[in-house]
Coordinates of C-alpha atoms in Angstrom, one line a residue:
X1 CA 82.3 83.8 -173.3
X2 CA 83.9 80.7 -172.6
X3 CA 81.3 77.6 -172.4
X4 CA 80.4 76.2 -168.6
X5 CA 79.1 72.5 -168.6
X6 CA 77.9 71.0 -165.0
X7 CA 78.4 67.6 -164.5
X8 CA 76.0 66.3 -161.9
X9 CA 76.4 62.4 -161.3
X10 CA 74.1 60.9 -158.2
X11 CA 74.9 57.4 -157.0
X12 CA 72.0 56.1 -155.3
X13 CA 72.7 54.9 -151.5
X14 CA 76.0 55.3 -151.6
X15 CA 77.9 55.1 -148.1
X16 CA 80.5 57.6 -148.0
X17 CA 82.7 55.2 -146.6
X18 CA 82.3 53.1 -149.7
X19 CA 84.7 55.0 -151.6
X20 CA 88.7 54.5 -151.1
X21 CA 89.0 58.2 -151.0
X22 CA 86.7 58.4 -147.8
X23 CA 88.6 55.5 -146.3
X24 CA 87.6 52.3 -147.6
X25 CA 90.1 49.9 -148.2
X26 CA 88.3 47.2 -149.9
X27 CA 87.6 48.8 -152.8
X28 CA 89.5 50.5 -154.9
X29 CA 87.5 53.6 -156.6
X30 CA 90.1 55.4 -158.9
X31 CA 88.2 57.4 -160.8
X32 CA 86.5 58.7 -158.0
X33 CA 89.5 58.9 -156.0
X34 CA 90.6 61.7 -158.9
X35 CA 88.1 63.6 -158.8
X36 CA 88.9 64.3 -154.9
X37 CA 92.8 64.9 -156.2
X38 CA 91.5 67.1 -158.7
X39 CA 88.7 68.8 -156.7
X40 CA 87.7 69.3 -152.7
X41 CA 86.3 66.6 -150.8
X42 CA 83.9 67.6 -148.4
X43 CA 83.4 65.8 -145.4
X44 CA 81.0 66.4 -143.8
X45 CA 78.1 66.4 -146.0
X46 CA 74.9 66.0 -144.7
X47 CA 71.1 65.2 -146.9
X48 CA 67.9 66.8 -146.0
X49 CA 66.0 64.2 -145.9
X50 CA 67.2 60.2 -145.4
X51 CA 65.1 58.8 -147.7
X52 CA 65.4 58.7 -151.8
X53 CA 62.3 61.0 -152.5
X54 CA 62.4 63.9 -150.1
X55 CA 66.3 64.0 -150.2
X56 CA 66.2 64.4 -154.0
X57 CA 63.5 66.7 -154.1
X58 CA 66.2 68.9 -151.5
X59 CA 68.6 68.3 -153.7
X60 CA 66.8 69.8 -156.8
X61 CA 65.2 72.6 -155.0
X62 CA 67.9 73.9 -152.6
X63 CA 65.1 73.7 -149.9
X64 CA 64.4 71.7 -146.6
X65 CA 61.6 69.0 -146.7
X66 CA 59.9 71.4 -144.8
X67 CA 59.6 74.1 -147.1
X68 CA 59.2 72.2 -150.4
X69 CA 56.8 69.5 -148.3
X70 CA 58.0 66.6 -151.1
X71 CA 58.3 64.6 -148.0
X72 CA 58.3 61.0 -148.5
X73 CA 59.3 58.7 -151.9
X74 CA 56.3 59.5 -154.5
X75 CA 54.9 62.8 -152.9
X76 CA 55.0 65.3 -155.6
X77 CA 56.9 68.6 -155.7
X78 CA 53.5 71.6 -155.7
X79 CA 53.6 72.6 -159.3
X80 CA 54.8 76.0 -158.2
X81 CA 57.9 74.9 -157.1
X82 CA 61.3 76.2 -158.3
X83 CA 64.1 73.7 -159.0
X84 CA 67.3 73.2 -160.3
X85 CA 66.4 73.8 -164.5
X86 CA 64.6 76.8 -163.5
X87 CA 67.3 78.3 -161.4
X88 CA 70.3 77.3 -164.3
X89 CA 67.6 79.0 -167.2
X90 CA 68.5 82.2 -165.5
X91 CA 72.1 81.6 -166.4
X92 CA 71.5 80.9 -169.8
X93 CA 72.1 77.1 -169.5
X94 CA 70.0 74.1 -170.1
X95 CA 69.3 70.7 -168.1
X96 CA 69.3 67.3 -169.1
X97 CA 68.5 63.9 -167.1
X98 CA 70.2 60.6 -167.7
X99 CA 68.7 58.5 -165.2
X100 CA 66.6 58.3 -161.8
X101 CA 65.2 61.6 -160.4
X102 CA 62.2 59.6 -158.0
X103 CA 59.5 62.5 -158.7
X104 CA 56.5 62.9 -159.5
X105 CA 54.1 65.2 -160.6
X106 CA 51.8 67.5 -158.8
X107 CA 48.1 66.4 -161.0
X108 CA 45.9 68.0 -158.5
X109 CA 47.9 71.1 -158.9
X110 CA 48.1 71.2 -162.2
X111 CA 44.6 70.7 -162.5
X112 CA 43.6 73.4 -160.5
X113 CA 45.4 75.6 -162.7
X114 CA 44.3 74.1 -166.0
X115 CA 47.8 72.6 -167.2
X116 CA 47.8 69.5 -169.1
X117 CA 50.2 66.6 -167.7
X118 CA 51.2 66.0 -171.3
X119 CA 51.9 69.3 -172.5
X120 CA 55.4 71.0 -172.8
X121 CA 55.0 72.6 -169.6
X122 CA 53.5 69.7 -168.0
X123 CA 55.8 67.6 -168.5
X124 CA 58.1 70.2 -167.4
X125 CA 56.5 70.2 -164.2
X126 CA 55.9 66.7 -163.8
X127 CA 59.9 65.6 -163.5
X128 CA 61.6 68.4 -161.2
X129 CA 62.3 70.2 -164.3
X130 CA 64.3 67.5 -165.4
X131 CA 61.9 67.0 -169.3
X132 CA 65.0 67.0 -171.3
X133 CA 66.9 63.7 -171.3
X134 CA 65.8 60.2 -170.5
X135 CA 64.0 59.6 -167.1
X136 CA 64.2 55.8 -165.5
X137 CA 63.8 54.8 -162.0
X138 CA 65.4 51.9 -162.5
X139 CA 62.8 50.0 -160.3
X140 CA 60.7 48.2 -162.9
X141 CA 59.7 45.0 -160.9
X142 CA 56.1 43.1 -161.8
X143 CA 53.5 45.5 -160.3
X144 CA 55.6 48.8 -160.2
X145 CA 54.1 51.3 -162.5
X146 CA 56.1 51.1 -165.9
X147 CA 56.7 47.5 -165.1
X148 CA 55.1 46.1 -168.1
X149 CA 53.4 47.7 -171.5
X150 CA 53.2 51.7 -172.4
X151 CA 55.7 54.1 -170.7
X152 CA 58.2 51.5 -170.1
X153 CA 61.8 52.6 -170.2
X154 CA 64.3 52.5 -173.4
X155 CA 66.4 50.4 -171.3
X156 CA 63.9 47.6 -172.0
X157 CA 64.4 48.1 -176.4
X158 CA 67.9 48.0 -175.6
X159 CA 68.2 45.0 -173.8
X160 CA 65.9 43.5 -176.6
X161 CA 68.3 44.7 -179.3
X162 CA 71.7 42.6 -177.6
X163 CA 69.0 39.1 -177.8
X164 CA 67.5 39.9 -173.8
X165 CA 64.6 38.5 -174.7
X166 CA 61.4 38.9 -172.4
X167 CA 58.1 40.7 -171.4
X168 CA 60.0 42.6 -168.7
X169 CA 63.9 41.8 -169.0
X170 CA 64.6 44.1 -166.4
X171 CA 63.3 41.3 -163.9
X172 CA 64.5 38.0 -165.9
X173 CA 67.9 39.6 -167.1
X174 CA 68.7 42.5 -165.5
X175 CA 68.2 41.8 -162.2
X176 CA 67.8 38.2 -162.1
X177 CA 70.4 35.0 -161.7
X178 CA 70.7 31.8 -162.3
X179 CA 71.7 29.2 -159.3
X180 CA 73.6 26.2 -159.5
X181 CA 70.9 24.1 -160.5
X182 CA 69.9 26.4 -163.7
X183 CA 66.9 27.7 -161.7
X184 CA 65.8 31.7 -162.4
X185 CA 66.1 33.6 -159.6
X186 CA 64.9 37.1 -158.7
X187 CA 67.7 39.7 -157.6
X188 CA 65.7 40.6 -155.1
X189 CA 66.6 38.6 -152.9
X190 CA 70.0 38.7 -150.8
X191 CA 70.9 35.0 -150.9
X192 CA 71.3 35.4 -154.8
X193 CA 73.8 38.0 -154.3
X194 CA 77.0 36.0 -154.8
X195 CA 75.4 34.8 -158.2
X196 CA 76.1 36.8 -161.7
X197 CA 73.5 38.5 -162.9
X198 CA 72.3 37.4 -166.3
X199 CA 73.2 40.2 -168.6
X200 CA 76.8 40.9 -169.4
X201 CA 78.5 44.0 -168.0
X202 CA 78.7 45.6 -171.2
X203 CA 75.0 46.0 -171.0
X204 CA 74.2 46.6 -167.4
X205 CA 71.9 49.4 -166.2
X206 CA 74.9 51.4 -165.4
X207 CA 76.7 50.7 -168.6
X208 CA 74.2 51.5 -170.4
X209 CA 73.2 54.4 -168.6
X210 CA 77.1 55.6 -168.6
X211 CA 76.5 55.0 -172.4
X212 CA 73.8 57.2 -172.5
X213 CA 75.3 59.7 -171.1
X214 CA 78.1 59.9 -173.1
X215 CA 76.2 60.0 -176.7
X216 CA 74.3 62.4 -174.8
X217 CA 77.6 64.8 -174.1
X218 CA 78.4 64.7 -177.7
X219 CA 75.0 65.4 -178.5
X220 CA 75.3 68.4 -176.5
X221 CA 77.6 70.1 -178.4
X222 CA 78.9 73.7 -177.4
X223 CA 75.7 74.8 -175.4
X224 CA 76.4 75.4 -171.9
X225 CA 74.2 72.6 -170.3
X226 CA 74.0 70.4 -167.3
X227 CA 73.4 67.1 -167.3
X228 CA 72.4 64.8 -164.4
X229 CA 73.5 62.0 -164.5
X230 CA 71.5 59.7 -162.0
X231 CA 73.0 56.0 -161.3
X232 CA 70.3 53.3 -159.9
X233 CA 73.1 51.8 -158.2
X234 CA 74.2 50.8 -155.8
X235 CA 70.9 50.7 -154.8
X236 CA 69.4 47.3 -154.3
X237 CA 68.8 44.9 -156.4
X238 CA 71.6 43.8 -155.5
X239 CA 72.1 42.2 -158.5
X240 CA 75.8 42.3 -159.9
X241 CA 77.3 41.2 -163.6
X242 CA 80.2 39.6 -163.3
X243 CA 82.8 39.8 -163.0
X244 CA 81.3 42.4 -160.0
X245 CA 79.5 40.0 -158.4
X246 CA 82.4 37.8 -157.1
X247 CA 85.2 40.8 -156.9
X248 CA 85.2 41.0 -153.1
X249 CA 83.8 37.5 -151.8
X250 CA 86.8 36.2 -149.4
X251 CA 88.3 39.1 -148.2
X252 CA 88.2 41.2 -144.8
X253 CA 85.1 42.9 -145.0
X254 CA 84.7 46.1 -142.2
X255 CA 82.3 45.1 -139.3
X256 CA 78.9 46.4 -138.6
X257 CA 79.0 49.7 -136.4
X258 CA 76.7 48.2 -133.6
X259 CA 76.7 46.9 -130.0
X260 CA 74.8 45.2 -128.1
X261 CA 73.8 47.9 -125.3
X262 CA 71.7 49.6 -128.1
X263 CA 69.3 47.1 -128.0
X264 CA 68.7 47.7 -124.2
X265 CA 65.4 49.8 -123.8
X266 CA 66.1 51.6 -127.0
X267 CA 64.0 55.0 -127.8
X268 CA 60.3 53.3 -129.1
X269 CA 60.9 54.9 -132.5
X270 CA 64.4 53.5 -133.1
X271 CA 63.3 50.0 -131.8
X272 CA 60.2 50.0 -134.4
X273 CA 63.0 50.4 -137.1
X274 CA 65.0 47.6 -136.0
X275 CA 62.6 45.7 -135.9
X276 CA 61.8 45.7 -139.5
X277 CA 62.1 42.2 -141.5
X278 CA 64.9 44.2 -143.4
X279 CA 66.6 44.9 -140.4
X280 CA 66.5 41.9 -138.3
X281 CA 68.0 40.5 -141.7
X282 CA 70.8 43.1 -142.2
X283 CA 71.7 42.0 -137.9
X284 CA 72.7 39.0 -138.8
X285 CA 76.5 39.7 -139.8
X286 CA 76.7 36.4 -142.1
X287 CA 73.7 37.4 -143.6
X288 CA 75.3 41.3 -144.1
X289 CA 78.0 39.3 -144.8
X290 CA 77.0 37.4 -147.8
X291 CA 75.5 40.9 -149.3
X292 CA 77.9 43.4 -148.7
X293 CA 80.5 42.2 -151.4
X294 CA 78.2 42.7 -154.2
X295 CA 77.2 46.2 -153.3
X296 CA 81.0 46.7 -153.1
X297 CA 81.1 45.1 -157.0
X298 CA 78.3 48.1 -158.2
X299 CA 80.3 50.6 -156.5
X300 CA 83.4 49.4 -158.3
X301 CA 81.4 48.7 -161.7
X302 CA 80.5 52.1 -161.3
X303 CA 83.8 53.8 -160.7
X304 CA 85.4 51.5 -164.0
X305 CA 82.4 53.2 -166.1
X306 CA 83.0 56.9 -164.8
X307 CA 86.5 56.3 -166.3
X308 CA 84.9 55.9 -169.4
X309 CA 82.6 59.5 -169.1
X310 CA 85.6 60.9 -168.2
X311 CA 88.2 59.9 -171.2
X312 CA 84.8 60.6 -173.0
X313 CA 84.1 64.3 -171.7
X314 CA 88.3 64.2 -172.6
X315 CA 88.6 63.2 -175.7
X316 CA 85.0 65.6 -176.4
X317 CA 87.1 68.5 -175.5
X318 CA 84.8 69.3 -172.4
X319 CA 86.8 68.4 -169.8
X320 CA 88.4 71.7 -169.6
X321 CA 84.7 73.5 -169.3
X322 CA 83.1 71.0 -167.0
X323 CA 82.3 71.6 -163.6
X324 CA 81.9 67.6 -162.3
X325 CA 80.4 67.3 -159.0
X326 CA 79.4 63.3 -157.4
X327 CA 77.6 62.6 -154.6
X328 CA 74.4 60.4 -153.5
X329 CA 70.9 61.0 -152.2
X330 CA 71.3 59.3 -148.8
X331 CA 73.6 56.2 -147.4
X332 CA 72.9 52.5 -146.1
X333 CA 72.7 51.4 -143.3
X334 CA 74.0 47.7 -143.9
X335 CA 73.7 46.5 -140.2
X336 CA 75.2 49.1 -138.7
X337 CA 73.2 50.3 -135.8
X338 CA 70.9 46.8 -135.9
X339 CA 69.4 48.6 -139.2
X340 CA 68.9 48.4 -142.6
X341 CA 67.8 51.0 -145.3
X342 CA 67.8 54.1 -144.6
X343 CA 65.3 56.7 -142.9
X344 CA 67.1 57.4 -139.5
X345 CA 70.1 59.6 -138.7
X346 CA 72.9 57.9 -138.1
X347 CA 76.0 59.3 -140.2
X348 CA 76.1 56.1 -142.1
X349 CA 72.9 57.5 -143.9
X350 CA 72.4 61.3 -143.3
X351 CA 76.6 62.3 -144.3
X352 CA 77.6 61.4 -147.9
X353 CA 80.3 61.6 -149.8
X354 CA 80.4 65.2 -151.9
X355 CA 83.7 65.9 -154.8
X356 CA 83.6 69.2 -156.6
X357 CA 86.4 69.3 -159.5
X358 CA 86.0 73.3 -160.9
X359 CA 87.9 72.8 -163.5
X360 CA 89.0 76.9 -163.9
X361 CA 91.8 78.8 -162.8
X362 CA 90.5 80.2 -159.8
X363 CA 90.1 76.8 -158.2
X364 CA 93.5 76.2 -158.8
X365 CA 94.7 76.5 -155.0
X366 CA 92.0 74.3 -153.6
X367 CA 92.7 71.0 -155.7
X368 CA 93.1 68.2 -153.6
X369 CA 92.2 69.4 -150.3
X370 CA 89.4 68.6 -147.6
X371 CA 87.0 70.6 -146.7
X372 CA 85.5 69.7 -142.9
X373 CA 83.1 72.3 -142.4
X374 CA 79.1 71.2 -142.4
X375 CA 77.6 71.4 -145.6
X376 CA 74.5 70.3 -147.3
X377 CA 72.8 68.8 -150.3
X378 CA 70.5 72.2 -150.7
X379 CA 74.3 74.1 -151.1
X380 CA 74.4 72.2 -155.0
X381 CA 71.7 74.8 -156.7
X382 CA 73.6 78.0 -155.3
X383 CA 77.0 76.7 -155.9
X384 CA 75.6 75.7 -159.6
X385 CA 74.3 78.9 -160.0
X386 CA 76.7 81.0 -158.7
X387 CA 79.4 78.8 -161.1
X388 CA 77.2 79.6 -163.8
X389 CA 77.6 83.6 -163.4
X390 CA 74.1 84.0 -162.2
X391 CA 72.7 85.3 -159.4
X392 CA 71.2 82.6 -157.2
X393 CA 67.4 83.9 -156.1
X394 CA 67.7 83.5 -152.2
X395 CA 64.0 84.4 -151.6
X396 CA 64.0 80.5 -152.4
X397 CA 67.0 79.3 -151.8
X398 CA 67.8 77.9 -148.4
X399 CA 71.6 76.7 -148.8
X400 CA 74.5 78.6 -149.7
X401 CA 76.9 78.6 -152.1
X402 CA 80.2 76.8 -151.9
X403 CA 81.8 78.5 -154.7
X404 CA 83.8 80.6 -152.1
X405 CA 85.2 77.3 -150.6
X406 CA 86.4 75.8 -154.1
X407 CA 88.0 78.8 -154.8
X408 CA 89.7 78.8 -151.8
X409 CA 88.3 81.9 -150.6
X410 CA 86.7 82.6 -146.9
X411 CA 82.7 81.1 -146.5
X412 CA 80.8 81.8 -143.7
X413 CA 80.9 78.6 -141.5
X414 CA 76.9 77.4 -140.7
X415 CA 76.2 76.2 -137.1
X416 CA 74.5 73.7 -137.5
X417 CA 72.5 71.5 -140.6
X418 CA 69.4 69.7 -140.5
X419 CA 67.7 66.4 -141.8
X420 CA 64.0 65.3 -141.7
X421 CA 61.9 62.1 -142.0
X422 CA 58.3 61.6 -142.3
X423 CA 57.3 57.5 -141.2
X424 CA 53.9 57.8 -141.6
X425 CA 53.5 54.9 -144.5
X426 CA 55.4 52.8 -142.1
X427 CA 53.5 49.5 -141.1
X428 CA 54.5 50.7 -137.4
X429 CA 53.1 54.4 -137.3
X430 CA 49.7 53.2 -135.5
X431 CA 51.1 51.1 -133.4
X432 CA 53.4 54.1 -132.0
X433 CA 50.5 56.1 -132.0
X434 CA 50.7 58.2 -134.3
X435 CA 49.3 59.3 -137.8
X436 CA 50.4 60.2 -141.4
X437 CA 50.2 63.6 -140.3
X438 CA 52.4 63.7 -137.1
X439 CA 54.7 60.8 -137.5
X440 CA 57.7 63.4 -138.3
X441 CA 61.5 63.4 -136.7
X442 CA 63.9 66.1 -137.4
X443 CA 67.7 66.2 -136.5
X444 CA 70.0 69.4 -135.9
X445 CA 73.7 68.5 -135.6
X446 CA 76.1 71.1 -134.8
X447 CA 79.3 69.7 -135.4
X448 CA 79.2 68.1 -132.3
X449 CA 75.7 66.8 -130.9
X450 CA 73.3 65.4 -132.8
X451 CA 70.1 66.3 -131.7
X452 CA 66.6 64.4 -133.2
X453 CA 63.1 66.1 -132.2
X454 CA 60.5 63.3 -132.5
X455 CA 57.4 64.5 -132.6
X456 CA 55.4 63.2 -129.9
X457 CA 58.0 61.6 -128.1
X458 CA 61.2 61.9 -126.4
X459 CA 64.0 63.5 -128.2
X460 CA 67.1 61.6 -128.9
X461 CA 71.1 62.8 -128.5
X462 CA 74.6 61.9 -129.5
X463 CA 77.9 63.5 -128.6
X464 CA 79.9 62.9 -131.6
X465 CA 82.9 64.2 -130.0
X466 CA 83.0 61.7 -127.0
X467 CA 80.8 58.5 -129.0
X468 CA 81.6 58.9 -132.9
X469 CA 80.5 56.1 -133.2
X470 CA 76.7 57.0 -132.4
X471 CA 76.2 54.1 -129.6
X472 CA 75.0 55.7 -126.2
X473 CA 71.6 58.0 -126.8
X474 CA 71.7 60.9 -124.4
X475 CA 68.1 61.9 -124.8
X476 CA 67.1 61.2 -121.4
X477 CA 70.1 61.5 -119.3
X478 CA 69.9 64.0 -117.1
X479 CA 73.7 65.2 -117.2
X480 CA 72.7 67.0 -120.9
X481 CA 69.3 68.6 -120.3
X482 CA 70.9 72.0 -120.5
X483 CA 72.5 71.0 -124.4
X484 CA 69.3 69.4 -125.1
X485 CA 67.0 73.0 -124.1
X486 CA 69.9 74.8 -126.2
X487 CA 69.5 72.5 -129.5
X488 CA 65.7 72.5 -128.9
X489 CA 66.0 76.5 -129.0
X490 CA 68.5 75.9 -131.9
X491 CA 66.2 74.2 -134.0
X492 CA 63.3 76.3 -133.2
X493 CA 65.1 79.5 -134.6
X494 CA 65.8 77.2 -138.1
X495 CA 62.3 76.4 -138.1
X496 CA 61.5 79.9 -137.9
X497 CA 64.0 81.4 -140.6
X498 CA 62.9 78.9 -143.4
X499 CA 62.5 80.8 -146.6
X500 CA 58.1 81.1 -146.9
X501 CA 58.3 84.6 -148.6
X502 CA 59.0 83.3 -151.9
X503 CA 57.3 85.6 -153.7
X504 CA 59.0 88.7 -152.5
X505 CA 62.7 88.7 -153.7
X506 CA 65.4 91.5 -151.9
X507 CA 64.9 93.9 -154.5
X508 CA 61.0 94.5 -154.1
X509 CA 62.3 94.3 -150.1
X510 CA 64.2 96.7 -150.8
X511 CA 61.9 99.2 -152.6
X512 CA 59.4 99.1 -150.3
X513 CA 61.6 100.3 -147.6
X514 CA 61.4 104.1 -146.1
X515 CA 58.6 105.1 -149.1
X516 CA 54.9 104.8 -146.5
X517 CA 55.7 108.2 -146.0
X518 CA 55.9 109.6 -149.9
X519 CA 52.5 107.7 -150.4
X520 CA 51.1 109.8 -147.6
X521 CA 51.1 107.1 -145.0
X522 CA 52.1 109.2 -142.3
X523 CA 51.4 107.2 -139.1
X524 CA 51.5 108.4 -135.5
X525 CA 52.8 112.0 -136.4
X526 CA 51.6 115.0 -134.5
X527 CA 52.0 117.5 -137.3
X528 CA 53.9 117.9 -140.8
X529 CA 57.0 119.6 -139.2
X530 CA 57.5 116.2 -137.8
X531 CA 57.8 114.2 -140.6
X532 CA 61.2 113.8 -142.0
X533 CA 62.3 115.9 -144.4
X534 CA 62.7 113.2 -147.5
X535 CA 59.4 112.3 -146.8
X536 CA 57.8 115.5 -147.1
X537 CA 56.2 115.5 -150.5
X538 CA 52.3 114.7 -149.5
X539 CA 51.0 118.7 -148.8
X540 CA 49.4 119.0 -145.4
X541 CA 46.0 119.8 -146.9
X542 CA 45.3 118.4 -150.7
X543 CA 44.0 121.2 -152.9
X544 CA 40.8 121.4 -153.4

């Protein structure tokens, strides 16, 4: 049988509308771009959760943050929880990790049940699955955990091998600058933006992790494996080599996606968001202004080292058995909407960007179309497995496949999709009143409204079709109570069909069905002449 590679690559808050392929006519995103020419472009793509951690745990376990509870950056995945290397061991095929994944591991869990963190399995358990490969977060500032000393990242030896000298070079090279008067400044900040950052591009976190990745490939040989490869950016820092840093300082920039009436008595929970310090930064368009070029540069440095993992997987001889799918764990908001971050549910966040290149015969038909129907992130581990030849195990599995689509083939069209987000560690949650516990939103968009149950609060609506551009909340105007009782019932039903009976798969379903009556279970019959006749193998009266 002919070997099947997966190609998983996850930018990390990505904007769709980054990309020239979605639209974007600053930068120019080639390799990308092919991939789309090559593949289907989805557009309408929607995460299931908007922030790095329960999005990425959705992503790996084909589940809502509701049913796998991962629900906020650092919570853990419960140690009994399936994801994407135990669904692709079914298919005979291994998984690797180059890069960030944002999990972590269950300890109380494992504790109960005796498992050792360090063990084979434990480690197993600790990373999504993902124990094969090289894990890095790519957040390594003074203070993080892995910041300094044991369990820091190979990144670090490397940039000590090219002469990056330093305790932690991540901070003092990596992601750090040096201003006009030859003072070291940290990347962390946005006014640095438009300054190189100290190591060359050759060694950059995503050159090097594009590097990685491709000794990694080789490595790989003719296993059929995926491999996730994870990109940091263009999350912040934003903290560019050059010649990134400068590429797109001095041209027309898009404006921010905001007006002004959305600042008139805005719903309490989206006013407590904009006024974060990140966000009353991110309104100020020359402040925006003076960022968004370098998080156009990582995009770009990005795309120019995908052309390298692509001649690579080429000149490997894998191209022709790789599956290579991109897409990213949430969007940014950038200003738009008054905001910064993420979190909310505002299509500059919750809809990415999502390519699929099959490289076989049967997808043949479908290169280089669009596909507009709603999809989601928890859709990856079906359609992986189903690629694969396997048979996805839907007593966990809460997406669907879109094989069919690729293949050009009919799919059955969802009605709506659904995003969650859980504030509590927010420095605002008291103040609204509420706790860790209850300080929950979830959104239901149907293709055309966009619905957001906040718990304890008001719900909030937008009409897509009539405001794309998400401006006017409906959530209280009376004109739309009737589309607001429907959506509330839509999202109830969702709620209620989530995927709890994990442990029962269709087949034990359906072996248990018609068979109370052959174990004598015989309920509510007046005598055995009643009882139908396939059921009629207990006696009346046993012998004695």
């Amino acid at each position: 049988m002919a070997q099947k590679n997966i190609l998983f690559i996850m930018l990390d808050q990505l904007r769709a509308d980054a990309l020239s392929c979605y639209g974007n006519e600053v930068v120019h995103t080639p390799h990308i771009d092919r991939l789309a020419q090559q593949g289907v472009q989805f557009n309408r793509c929607y995460v299931q959760g908007t922030s790095c951690g329960n999005s990425r745990a959705s992503y790996y376990t084909g589940r809502h943050v509701r049913s796998h509870g991962a629900t906020w950056n650092g919570w853990p995945n419960r140690v009994d929880e399936l994801t994407l290397a135990d669904h692709l061991a079914t298919c005979g095929m291994n998984t690797y990790l180059m890069g960030k994944t944002h999990m972590k591991p269950d300890l109380a869990g494992m504790k109960r049940l005796g498992l050792e963190p360090q063990s084979e399995l434990g480690r197993f358990l600790s990373n999504a699955g993902f124990s094969q490969g090289e894990h890095d977060d790519g957040l390594h500032t003074i203070g993080v955990a892995g910041g300094y000393g044991a369990g820091t990242p190979a990144y670090y030896d490397y940039l000590r091998k090219h002469g990056y000298e330093a305790k932690n070079p991540w901070v003092t090279w990596a992601s750090a600058m040096k201003d006009e008067e030859g003072v070291l400044r940290n990347g962390m900040f946005l006014k640095y933006g438009h300054l190189p950052a100290r190591v060359d591009k050759t060694h950059s976190e995503t050159a090097y992790t594009t590097d990685r990745a491709v000794e990694m490939i080789e490595h790989l040989g003719h296993q059929n494996w995926c491999l996730h490869l994870s990109y940091i950016k263009p999350h912040w820092p934003l903290a560019a080599p050059a010649p990134y840093h400068q590429m797109y300082r001095g041209v027309d920039l898009p404006k921010a996606i905001k007006c002004e009436a959305q600042k008139q008595n805005p719903h309490p929970i989206y006013k407590a968001f904009m006024d974060l310090p990140q966000s009353q930064t991110y309104a100020k368009d020359e402040y925006r202004n003076h960022a968004l070029p370098t998080y156009y540069g990582l995009v770009k440095e990005i795309d120019d080292n995908l052309g390298r993992l692509f001649e690579a997987l080429k000149l490997q001889g894998q191209d022709k058995n790789t599956m290579i799918v991109l897409t990213s764990d949430h969007g940014d908001y950038f200003g738009d909407h008054w905001l910064a971050e993420k979190d909310l549910f505002h299509d500059a966040v919750a809809r990415v960007p999502l390519l699929i290149m099959d490289p076989s015969v049967a997808a043949n038909s479908s290169r280089g179309t669009q596909c507009d129907q709603l999809v989601c992130a928890i859709d990856l581990v079906p359609t992986f497995v189903d690629w694969a030849g396997g048979q996805p195990q839907w007593n966990w599995l809460e997406g669907q496949s879109l094989v069919p689509v690729i293949h050009n083939l009919p799919m059955i069209e969802r009605n709506c999709v659904v995003s969650e987000c859980d504030y509590g560690v927010m420095d605002f949650t008291q103040k609204l009143g509420r706790t860790s516990d209850n300080a929950r939103m979830t959104m239901l968009f149907d293709g055309r409204y966009k619905y957001i149950h906040c718990l304890g609060f008001k719900p909030m609506l937008y009409d897509l079709q009539e405001d794309p551009q998400e401006f006017v909340d409906l959530g209280q105007d009376g004109g739309y109570k009737t589309v607001r009782g429907q959506l509330g019932e839509q999202m109830l039903d969702w709620s209620a069909g989530l995927k709890n009976r994990v442990s029962v798969n269709q087949s034990m379903v359906d072996r248990q069905l018609g068979k109370a009556g052959e174990v004598g279970i015989l309920i509510g019959y007046w005598q055995q002449n009643d009882v139908p006749q396939a059921q009629q193998l207990v006696p009346e009266v046993p012998d004695k």
